[in-house]
XYZ file of C-alpha atoms in Angstrom:
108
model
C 0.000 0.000 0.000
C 2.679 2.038 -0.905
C 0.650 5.244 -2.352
C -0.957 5.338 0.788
C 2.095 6.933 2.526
C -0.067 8.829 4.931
C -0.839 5.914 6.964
C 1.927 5.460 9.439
C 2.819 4.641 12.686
C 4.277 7.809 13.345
C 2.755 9.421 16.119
C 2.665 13.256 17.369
C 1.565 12.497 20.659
C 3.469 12.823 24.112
C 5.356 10.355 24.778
C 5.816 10.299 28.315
C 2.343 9.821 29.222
C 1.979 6.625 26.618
C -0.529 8.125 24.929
C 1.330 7.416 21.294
C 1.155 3.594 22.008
C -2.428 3.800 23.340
C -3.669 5.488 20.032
C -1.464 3.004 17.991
C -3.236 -0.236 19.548
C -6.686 1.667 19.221
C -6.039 2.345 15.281
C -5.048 -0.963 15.192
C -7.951 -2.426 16.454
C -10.185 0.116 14.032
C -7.924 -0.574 10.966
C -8.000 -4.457 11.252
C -12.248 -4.077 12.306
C -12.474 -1.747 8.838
C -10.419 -4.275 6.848
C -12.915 -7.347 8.071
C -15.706 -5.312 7.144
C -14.664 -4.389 3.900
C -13.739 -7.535 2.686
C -16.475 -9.540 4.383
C -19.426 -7.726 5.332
C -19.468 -4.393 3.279
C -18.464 -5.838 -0.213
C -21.649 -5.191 -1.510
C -21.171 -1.659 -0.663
C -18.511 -1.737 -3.736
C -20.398 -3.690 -6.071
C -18.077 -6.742 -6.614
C -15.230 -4.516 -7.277
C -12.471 -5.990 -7.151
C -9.828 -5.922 -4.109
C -7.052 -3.426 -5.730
C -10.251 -0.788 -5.427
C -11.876 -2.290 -2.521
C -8.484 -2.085 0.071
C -7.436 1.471 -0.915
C -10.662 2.805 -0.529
C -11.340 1.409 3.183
C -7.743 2.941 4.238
C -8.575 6.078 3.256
C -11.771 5.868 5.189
C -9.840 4.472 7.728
C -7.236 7.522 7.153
C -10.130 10.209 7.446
C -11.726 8.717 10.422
C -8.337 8.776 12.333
C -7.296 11.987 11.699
C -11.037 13.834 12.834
C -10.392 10.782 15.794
C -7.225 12.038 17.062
C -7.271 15.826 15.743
C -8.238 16.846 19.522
C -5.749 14.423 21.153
C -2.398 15.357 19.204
C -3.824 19.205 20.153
C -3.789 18.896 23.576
C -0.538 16.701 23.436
C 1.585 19.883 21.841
C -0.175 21.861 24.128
C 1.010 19.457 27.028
C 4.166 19.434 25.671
C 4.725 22.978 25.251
C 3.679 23.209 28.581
C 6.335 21.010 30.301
C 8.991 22.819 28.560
C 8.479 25.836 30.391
C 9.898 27.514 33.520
C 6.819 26.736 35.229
C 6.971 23.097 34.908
C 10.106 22.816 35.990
C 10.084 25.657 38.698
C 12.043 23.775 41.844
C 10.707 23.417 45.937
C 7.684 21.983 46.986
C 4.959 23.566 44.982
C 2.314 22.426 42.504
C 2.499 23.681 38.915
C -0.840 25.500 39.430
C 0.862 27.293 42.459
C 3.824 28.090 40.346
C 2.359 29.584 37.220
C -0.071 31.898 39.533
C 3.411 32.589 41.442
C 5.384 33.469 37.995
C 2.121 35.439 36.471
C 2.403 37.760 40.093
C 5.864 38.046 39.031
C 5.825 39.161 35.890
């Protein structure tokens, strides 16, 4: 499936909170479910046609429905992320990260 180059298991989510694996066995499950269906349920859907056009047509589906799926995740991930990279997250002593940003916002 080479022309559809889209379909990866590259993964812009955070990967300290596992959340790149988690979405990887969920597509998996979805991809494999989509496959099944269009090869043994949903063949009617594509009138007999024959594999080469059946199979590239249910991973872009699949594509379309992933992206809108994890459009919201990989959002708040790079807004995580962006997050822990500041002074804030990493501010040192004994003080919550809410605590600290309301500390560095008096500050500044």
């Amino acid at each position: 499936f080479a022309h559809h180059s889209s379909l990866s298991t590259i993964n812009p989510l955070a990967k300290q909170k596992g959340q790149g694996a988690n979405q990887a066995l969920l597509d998996a499950v979805l991809l494999a479910r989509k496959l099944y269906r269009t090869v043994r349920i949903d063949n009617k859907k594509y009138q007999g046609k024959s594999m080469d056009i059946m199979i590239p047509a249910a991973l872009a589906e699949f594509e379309e429905e992933m992206l809108q799926r994890s459009a919201v995740k990989v959002k708040k991930s790079a807004d995580a992320a962006k997050f822990l990279h500041t002074h804030v997250a990493i501010s040192e002593g004994n003080v919550t990260r809410g605590a600290a940003a309301v500390e560095d916002a008096t500050e500044s």
